[in-house]
CSV table of C-alpha atoms in Angstrom, one decimal:
chain,number,residue,atom,x,y,z
A,1,MET,CA,60.6,-4.1,112.4
A,2,SER,CA,60.6,-7.4,114.1
A,3,TRP,CA,59.8,-7.5,117.7
A,4,ASN,CA,61.2,-11.1,118.1
A,5,CYS,CA,64.8,-9.6,118.0
A,6,GLY,CA,65.5,-9.0,121.7
A,7,MET,CA,63.8,-5.5,122.1
A,8,PRO,CA,61.5,-6.7,125.0
A,9,GLN,CA,64.5,-7.7,127.1
A,10,LEU,CA,66.3,-4.4,126.2
A,11,LEU,CA,63.2,-2.4,127.2
A,12,GLU,CA,63.0,-4.3,130.4
A,13,GLY,CA,66.7,-3.8,131.0
A,14,THR,CA,66.4,0.0,130.2
A,15,ALA,CA,63.7,0.3,132.6
A,16,GLU,CA,66.0,-0.4,135.4
A,17,TYR,CA,68.7,1.9,134.0
A,18,ILE,CA,69.1,4.1,137.2
A,19,GLN,CA,70.4,1.1,139.3
A,20,MET,CA,73.0,-0.1,136.8
A,21,THR,CA,76.7,-0.2,137.2
A,22,GLU,CA,78.9,1.3,134.5
A,23,GLN,CA,79.6,-2.2,133.0
A,24,GLU,CA,75.9,-2.8,132.9
A,25,GLU,CA,75.2,0.5,131.4
A,26,ALA,CA,78.0,-0.1,128.7
A,27,LEU,CA,76.5,-3.5,127.8
A,28,LEU,CA,73.0,-2.0,127.4
A,29,THR,CA,74.2,0.6,125.1
A,30,THR,CA,76.1,-2.0,123.0
A,31,SER,CA,72.8,-3.9,122.9
A,32,TRP,CA,70.8,-1.0,121.8
A,33,ALA,CA,73.5,-0.4,119.2
A,34,GLY,CA,73.3,-3.8,118.1
A,35,LEU,CA,69.5,-3.8,117.8
A,36,VAL,CA,69.6,-0.7,115.7
A,37,GLU,CA,72.2,-2.2,113.3
A,38,ARG,CA,70.4,-5.4,113.0
A,39,SER,CA,67.1,-3.4,112.3
A,40,ARG,CA,68.9,-1.4,109.8
A,41,LEU,CA,70.1,-4.5,108.0
A,42,MET,CA,66.6,-6.2,108.1
A,43,TRP,CA,65.3,-3.1,106.6
A,44,LYS,CA,67.8,-2.9,103.8
A,45,ALA,CA,67.3,-6.6,103.2
A,46,SER,CA,63.5,-6.4,102.9
A,47,SER,CA,63.3,-3.1,101.1
A,48,HIS,CA,66.1,-3.8,98.7
A,49,ALA,CA,67.0,-0.2,99.0
A,50,GLU,CA,70.2,1.7,100.3
A,51,ILE,CA,70.0,3.2,103.6
A,52,VAL,CA,70.2,7.0,103.5
A,53,GLU,CA,72.0,8.8,106.3
A,54,ALA,CA,70.6,12.1,107.6
A,55,THR,CA,73.1,15.2,107.6
A,56,PRO,CA,72.9,18.3,109.6
A,57,MET,CA,71.4,21.2,107.5
A,58,ASP,CA,73.6,23.7,106.2
A,59,GLU,CA,73.3,27.4,106.7
A,60,GLY,CA,71.1,28.0,103.6
A,61,GLU,CA,68.9,25.1,104.7
A,62,LEU,CA,68.6,26.4,108.1
A,63,ALA,CA,67.7,29.8,106.9
A,64,GLU,CA,65.2,28.5,104.6
A,65,GLN,CA,63.6,26.4,107.4
A,66,HIS,CA,63.5,29.6,109.6
A,67,LEU,CA,61.7,31.5,106.8
A,68,ALA,CA,59.2,28.6,106.3
A,69,ASN,CA,58.5,28.6,110.3
A,70,LEU,CA,58.3,32.3,110.2
A,71,ASP,CA,55.7,32.3,107.4
A,72,GLU,CA,53.8,29.7,109.1
A,73,TYR,CA,53.7,31.8,112.4
A,74,LEU,CA,52.6,34.7,110.6
A,75,ASP,CA,49.8,33.0,108.7
A,76,GLU,CA,48.4,31.6,112.0
A,77,ASP,CA,45.3,33.4,113.1
A,78,ASN,CA,45.2,32.8,117.0
A,79,GLY,CA,42.2,35.1,117.6
A,80,GLU,CA,44.6,37.7,119.2
A,81,GLY,CA,44.9,39.9,116.5
A,82,ASP,CA,47.6,40.5,113.8
A,83,VAL,CA,51.0,39.7,114.8
A,84,LEU,CA,52.4,42.5,112.5
A,85,GLU,CA,51.6,46.1,113.3
A,86,GLU,CA,49.7,47.8,110.6
A,87,VAL,CA,51.0,51.2,109.4
A,88,ASN,CA,48.4,53.9,109.3
A,89,ASN,CA,48.5,55.5,105.9
A,90,SER,CA,48.1,59.0,107.2
A,91,GLU,CA,51.2,58.6,109.4
A,92,ASP,CA,54.4,60.3,108.2
A,93,VAL,CA,57.2,57.7,107.6
A,94,ALA,CA,60.6,58.8,106.5
A,95,SER,CA,60.7,56.1,103.6
A,96,ASP,CA,57.5,57.4,101.9
A,97,ASP,CA,58.8,60.5,100.5
A,98,GLY,CA,57.2,61.2,97.1
A,99,ILE,CA,54.8,58.2,97.4
A,100,ASP,CA,51.0,58.9,97.4
A,101,LEU,CA,49.5,56.7,100.0
A,102,ASP,CA,46.0,57.8,99.5
């Protein structure tokens, strides 16, 4: 990304954001949008590649991400003992009928 494209001036203007009028705020928002678009076009031209747009995850992707996060959480050893409770083999559990646990 080129720093010679107006970003320092935008950052300086953004630092004073709380003192802006609505018109100044709209101009700043437009300026940032312009900087983003110019940066996208510069990247596309220099990389000779298409710009890929991110899309929100669908339900299946969210479930997969949740399971991956859960696996990572369960695999962590934080020194506080196991997260999951262990079942004592001598305990009677309704679902263990006919299964020899010893």
